[in-house]
Amino acid sequence: MVTDADLDAAVVVLRAGGLVAFPTETVYGLGADAENVEAVGRLYRVKQRPESHPVIVHLPRVGALDEWATAIPDPARALARECWPGALTVVLRRSARVPDAVTGGRDTVGLRVPDQPLALAMLRAFDGGVAAPSANRFGRVSPTTAADVTADLGDDVDLVLDGGPCTVGVESTIVDWSGPHPTILRLGGVARDRIEAIVGPVDLRIDGEVAAPGTMPSHYAPSARVVVVAAADVGAEANRSLAAGERVGLLALAGVAEGPSEVVVLDAPTDVDDYARTVYARLRDADRLGLDVLLAVPPPADGLGAAVADRLARAGGPR
Ligand code: TXA
Ligand code: MG
């Protein structure tokens, strides 16, 4: 249980330029004072992330938007008002308050108000912007529990706030509205349908972009090789890997796929939202169980299904 004293301690660490891992509804973030260039530098070193890759600035309230961004299009503002707190990041022209360190030198900034009580309490008490990438080393599986953070980052974090498992489970949807037309750079916790219902059609540009590291082909990867397969092909794929002497696992929605008896069947998600909530935990299981190969059957693409399918494809991307 996180106490008020823990929250106070988190604020002290942030003010002192330290790093606090904190829960959000999507994944755990590794936070630093966005206006402290040295703290942000340390964040990049711990994360082992190239400095050219921008980080999201987390804000305590929608009303802080104008302190961190300028030239905000009306529909972008409407989208933020509608979806925040929530799993949406909006990329906008940055204000003078935003240092180069968090934007990789570009003139835009990604902003988000997370929908998690501890995160909001910490942000309100800190009363500033908290730069936070997911609290994992670059390219590895994103953390959805405090234990995941500690396993990956260990003593490199000054404080970990344990808010239990994340309720959404995949990262925020990123909408770039720094130009005239909105473009989704990363599928995530707010479905495209919901965004389009609020602001009309948005473009999708999630492949082959260096704009956002979460959009590189290989990301979110366990050590096990992830192979994305259709339910109908699970048997054939499994047999091929088993014949090669590999230890094979299966991840699929409950009841949609079956393999030979030698296949290790991971805990099956019950629906698309459950798949989103648990997908990173299952990727970690694949390594814990010593699998060589994880056959992953993506969920249908509606709702958060598109984001889950995206993460599975990237987990299976070329290394
Ligand atoms: O759900 C989330 O967004 C989580 C939680 C902690 O809030 N954070 C997260 O951060 O996923 P990270 O650093 O792992 O991914 C942030 C993504 C990167 O792909 C980055 O390139 C993109 O956001 N991004 C941030 N600022 C940007 C900008 N100004 N322009 C384009 N992309 C940006
Ligand atoms: Mg990440």
XYZ file of C-alpha atoms and ligand atoms in Angstrom:
353
model
C 0.000 0.000 0.000
C 1.293 3.401 -0.958
C 0.938 5.980 1.828
C 0.959 9.769 1.824
C 4.516 9.506 3.146
C 5.495 7.519 0.030
C 3.957 10.184 -2.194
C 5.812 12.890 -0.269
C 9.021 10.906 -0.707
C 8.375 10.633 -4.445
C 8.023 14.400 -4.724
C 11.231 14.922 -2.736
C 13.068 12.553 -5.108
C 11.697 14.328 -8.186
C 12.623 17.758 -6.837
C 16.128 16.507 -6.061
C 16.584 15.357 -9.658
C 16.066 11.680 -8.919
C 14.065 8.983 -10.705
C 10.687 7.677 -9.533
C 8.978 4.690 -11.136
C 5.213 5.100 -10.894
C 2.094 3.265 -12.060
C -0.086 4.578 -14.835
C -3.162 2.890 -16.282
C -1.101 1.842 -19.333
C 2.350 0.737 -18.125
C 4.717 1.829 -15.340
C 6.641 5.008 -16.128
C 10.167 6.020 -15.126
C 9.738 9.631 -14.083
C 12.045 12.643 -13.819
C 11.427 16.376 -13.452
C 10.876 17.394 -17.087
C 12.517 20.785 -16.445
C 15.643 19.367 -14.824
C 18.016 18.673 -17.701
C 20.421 16.606 -15.587
C 17.610 14.447 -14.224
C 16.345 13.837 -17.754
C 19.914 12.981 -18.804
C 20.072 10.356 -16.095
C 16.669 9.023 -17.220
C 18.041 8.424 -20.721
C 21.160 6.721 -19.375
C 19.208 4.359 -17.109
C 16.751 3.620 -19.871
C 19.662 3.134 -22.314
C 17.682 5.168 -24.775
C 19.125 7.190 -27.657
C 18.967 10.894 -26.787
C 17.278 11.721 -30.066
C 14.140 9.832 -28.956
C 11.669 12.156 -27.228
C 9.879 11.282 -23.964
C 6.298 12.033 -22.965
C 5.693 14.773 -20.377
C 3.012 13.776 -17.856
C 0.809 16.542 -16.498
C -1.441 16.693 -13.421
C -4.429 18.228 -15.179
C -5.888 19.185 -18.551
C -5.591 22.853 -17.546
C -1.777 22.612 -17.652
C -1.855 22.043 -21.414
C -1.210 25.673 -22.322
C 1.835 25.869 -20.065
C 3.563 23.132 -22.087
C 2.249 23.578 -25.638
C 1.478 26.454 -27.998
C -0.605 26.900 -31.154
C -2.975 24.149 -29.962
C -5.614 23.379 -32.614
C -9.167 23.508 -31.196
C -9.954 19.873 -32.049
C -6.713 18.730 -30.378
C -7.795 20.549 -27.257
C -11.239 18.969 -27.492
C -9.673 15.529 -27.826
C -7.495 16.079 -24.762
C -10.471 17.341 -22.751
C -12.507 14.313 -23.747
C -9.835 11.644 -23.197
C -7.799 12.976 -20.238
C -7.114 11.624 -17.773
C -6.508 8.689 -20.085
C -4.323 6.603 -22.368
C -3.822 9.316 -24.981
C -0.657 11.270 -25.756
C -0.968 14.361 -27.924
C 2.093 15.699 -29.765
C 1.899 19.485 -30.076
C 4.175 22.479 -30.703
C 6.162 22.881 -27.518
C 6.118 25.954 -25.296
C 9.255 27.708 -24.040
C 8.921 25.723 -20.805
C 9.891 22.471 -22.523
C 13.663 21.827 -22.587
C 15.402 20.238 -25.603
C 16.352 17.327 -23.354
C 12.831 15.833 -23.380
C 12.061 16.406 -27.056
C 15.267 15.122 -28.600
C 15.708 18.665 -29.900
C 12.519 18.761 -31.928
C 10.035 21.621 -31.655
C 7.166 19.387 -30.543
C 6.304 17.748 -27.235
C 4.201 14.705 -26.316
C 1.802 15.393 -23.416
C -0.484 13.180 -21.387
C -2.561 13.204 -18.187
C -2.581 9.596 -16.918
C -5.700 7.995 -15.440
C -4.230 6.425 -12.334
C -4.949 7.738 -8.820
C -1.364 7.435 -7.504
C 0.112 8.985 -10.631
C -2.324 11.880 -10.440
C -1.684 12.387 -6.731
C 2.072 12.453 -7.359
C 1.755 14.837 -10.311
C -0.513 17.183 -8.374
C 1.798 17.220 -5.385
C 4.829 17.756 -7.621
C 2.911 20.403 -9.561
C 5.086 20.256 -12.657
C 5.700 18.073 -15.673
C 7.145 14.598 -15.213
C 9.070 13.202 -18.176
C 8.465 9.470 -18.240
C 9.148 6.711 -20.713
C 8.012 3.201 -19.874
C 10.116 1.921 -16.962
C 12.029 -0.767 -18.862
C 15.383 -0.801 -20.627
C 15.210 0.246 -24.251
C 13.650 -2.366 -26.519
C 12.569 -4.698 -23.707
C 9.087 -5.722 -22.556
C 7.170 -2.875 -20.890
C 6.455 -3.246 -17.149
C 2.883 -3.605 -15.892
C 3.710 -4.303 -12.231
C 6.137 -2.765 -9.734
C 7.969 -6.116 -9.587
C 8.579 -5.917 -13.364
C 10.213 -2.506 -12.875
C 12.479 -3.727 -10.096
C 13.432 -6.856 -12.038
C 14.496 -4.766 -15.042
C 15.928 -1.586 -13.492
C 16.960 -2.648 -9.971
C 18.886 -0.025 -8.027
C 18.954 2.425 -10.917
C 15.578 3.754 -9.698
C 15.473 5.845 -6.526
C 11.885 4.956 -5.638
C 9.201 2.638 -7.011
C 5.557 3.409 -6.219
C 3.594 0.166 -6.253
C 0.077 0.737 -7.556
C -0.617 -2.895 -8.423
C -1.085 -4.194 -11.968
C -1.883 -1.669 -14.722
C -5.541 -1.648 -15.732
C -5.150 -0.949 -19.476
C -1.851 -2.721 -20.078
C -0.666 -1.257 -23.393
C 0.911 2.180 -23.856
C -1.002 5.320 -24.717
C -2.203 6.051 -28.214
C -0.036 8.839 -29.664
C -1.751 11.432 -31.852
C 0.564 13.917 -33.537
C -1.262 17.222 -33.928
C 1.759 19.424 -34.490
C 0.751 19.855 -38.126
C -2.589 20.704 -39.705
C -3.850 17.122 -39.806
C -3.897 14.642 -36.879
C -1.881 11.459 -37.307
C -1.717 8.407 -35.055
C 1.969 7.540 -34.500
C 1.317 4.661 -32.114
C -1.787 2.543 -31.524
C -2.554 2.176 -27.848
C -4.972 2.370 -24.957
C -7.535 4.648 -26.620
C -8.988 2.961 -29.693
C -8.818 4.775 -33.044
C -12.635 4.556 -33.324
C -13.069 6.510 -30.134
C -10.676 9.232 -31.309
C -12.400 9.490 -34.680
C -15.795 9.710 -32.988
C -14.526 12.829 -31.212
C -12.487 14.618 -33.898
C -13.268 12.916 -37.209
C -10.837 11.033 -39.449
C -7.208 10.733 -38.337
C -4.317 9.372 -40.383
C -2.294 6.372 -39.286
C 1.488 6.336 -39.736
C 2.885 3.620 -37.539
C 5.285 1.784 -39.804
C 8.878 2.449 -40.693
C 8.975 5.695 -38.769
C 11.916 6.774 -36.704
C 9.689 9.493 -35.244
C 8.763 7.334 -32.283
C 10.866 4.422 -30.971
C 7.765 2.429 -30.049
C 7.144 2.275 -33.778
C 10.406 0.583 -34.703
C 9.934 -2.950 -36.054
C 11.603 -4.650 -33.086
C 10.395 -3.556 -29.674
C 8.667 -4.929 -26.601
C 10.666 -8.108 -27.182
C 11.233 -11.032 -24.819
C 14.186 -13.375 -25.394
C 11.853 -16.046 -26.770
C 11.179 -15.712 -30.491
C 7.601 -14.479 -30.966
C 5.824 -15.788 -34.049
C 2.476 -14.235 -34.887
C 0.166 -16.882 -36.375
C -3.464 -17.305 -37.394
C -5.407 -19.719 -35.195
C -5.705 -22.196 -38.066
C -1.904 -22.395 -38.472
C -0.981 -23.035 -34.840
C -0.749 -26.822 -35.231
C 1.531 -26.724 -38.279
C 3.773 -24.006 -36.833
C 4.024 -25.818 -33.513
C 4.950 -29.095 -35.175
C 7.655 -27.404 -37.206
C 9.254 -25.882 -34.085
C 8.835 -29.047 -32.020
C 10.519 -31.061 -34.781
C 13.453 -28.646 -34.540
C 13.703 -29.498 -30.843
C 12.374 -26.188 -29.632
C 10.308 -25.507 -26.519
C 7.072 -24.019 -27.824
C 4.416 -21.889 -26.132
C 1.022 -20.621 -27.219
C -0.740 -17.339 -26.465
C -4.287 -16.892 -27.745
C -7.730 -15.781 -26.597
C -9.474 -18.534 -24.653
C -10.965 -21.172 -26.926
C -9.638 -19.924 -30.285
C -6.606 -22.156 -30.885
C -5.146 -25.499 -29.903
C -1.765 -27.120 -30.509
C -0.063 -30.471 -29.971
C 0.081 -31.622 -26.334
C 3.800 -30.702 -26.016
C 2.929 -27.023 -26.404
C 2.978 -24.913 -23.229
C -0.310 -23.018 -23.208
C 0.004 -19.640 -21.451
C -2.877 -18.215 -19.383
C -5.475 -17.355 -22.003
C -6.951 -13.840 -22.032
C -10.740 -13.913 -21.810
C -11.436 -10.964 -24.132
C -9.664 -8.186 -26.013
C -9.329 -5.846 -23.014
C -7.972 -8.708 -20.926
C -5.499 -9.472 -23.732
C -4.263 -5.853 -23.595
C -4.024 -5.940 -19.808
C -1.992 -9.175 -19.743
C 0.011 -9.274 -22.976
C 3.279 -8.013 -21.445
C 2.961 -10.350 -18.457
C 2.567 -13.261 -20.875
C 5.631 -12.179 -22.892
C 7.556 -12.213 -19.606
C 6.140 -15.678 -18.826
C 7.593 -16.900 -22.111
C 11.084 -16.155 -20.794
C 10.359 -17.339 -17.266
C 9.251 -20.690 -18.696
C 12.333 -20.890 -20.897
C 10.412 -21.000 -24.162
C 12.360 -20.835 -27.412
C 9.305 -19.867 -29.412
C 6.006 -18.254 -28.489
C 3.220 -18.688 -31.034
C 0.897 -15.714 -30.617
C -2.574 -15.521 -32.139
C -3.598 -11.847 -32.212
C -7.115 -10.830 -31.130
C -9.666 -9.334 -33.534
C -8.674 -5.776 -34.485
C -11.586 -3.934 -32.906
C -11.225 -1.839 -29.746
C -7.800 -2.374 -28.183
C -7.250 -5.416 -30.421
C -5.336 -3.355 -32.977
C -2.876 -2.163 -30.320
C -2.378 -5.716 -29.005
C -1.769 -7.046 -32.522
C 0.710 -4.206 -33.083
C 2.693 -5.085 -29.938
C 2.768 -8.787 -30.800
C 3.999 -7.994 -34.308
C 6.770 -5.806 -32.878
C 7.689 -8.390 -30.267
C 8.162 -10.730 -33.214
C 9.923 -8.165 -35.389
C 13.468 -8.553 -36.749
C 16.077 -8.132 -33.978
O 1.451 4.945 -21.981
C 2.485 5.569 -22.182
O 2.586 6.402 -23.080
C 3.673 5.286 -21.245
C 3.311 5.755 -19.848
C 4.479 5.675 -18.896
O 2.784 7.056 -19.917
N 4.848 5.922 -21.727
C 5.521 5.488 -22.814
O 6.696 6.189 -23.044
O 5.161 4.583 -23.510
P 7.800 5.682 -24.059
O 8.929 6.644 -23.887
O 8.113 4.255 -23.834
O 7.169 5.935 -25.441
C 6.875 7.261 -25.788
C 6.660 7.357 -27.256
C 7.918 7.127 -28.033
O 7.581 6.305 -29.130
C 8.292 8.527 -28.473
O 9.027 8.517 -29.664
C 6.949 9.179 -28.628
O 6.233 8.698 -27.539
N 7.038 10.641 -28.516
C 7.222 11.383 -27.416
N 7.321 12.684 -27.716
C 7.199 12.776 -29.057
C 7.234 13.845 -30.000
N 7.435 15.105 -29.627
N 7.093 13.535 -31.300
C 6.912 12.251 -31.699
N 6.867 11.201 -30.869
C 7.021 11.445 -29.570
Mg 8.388 2.170 -24.091
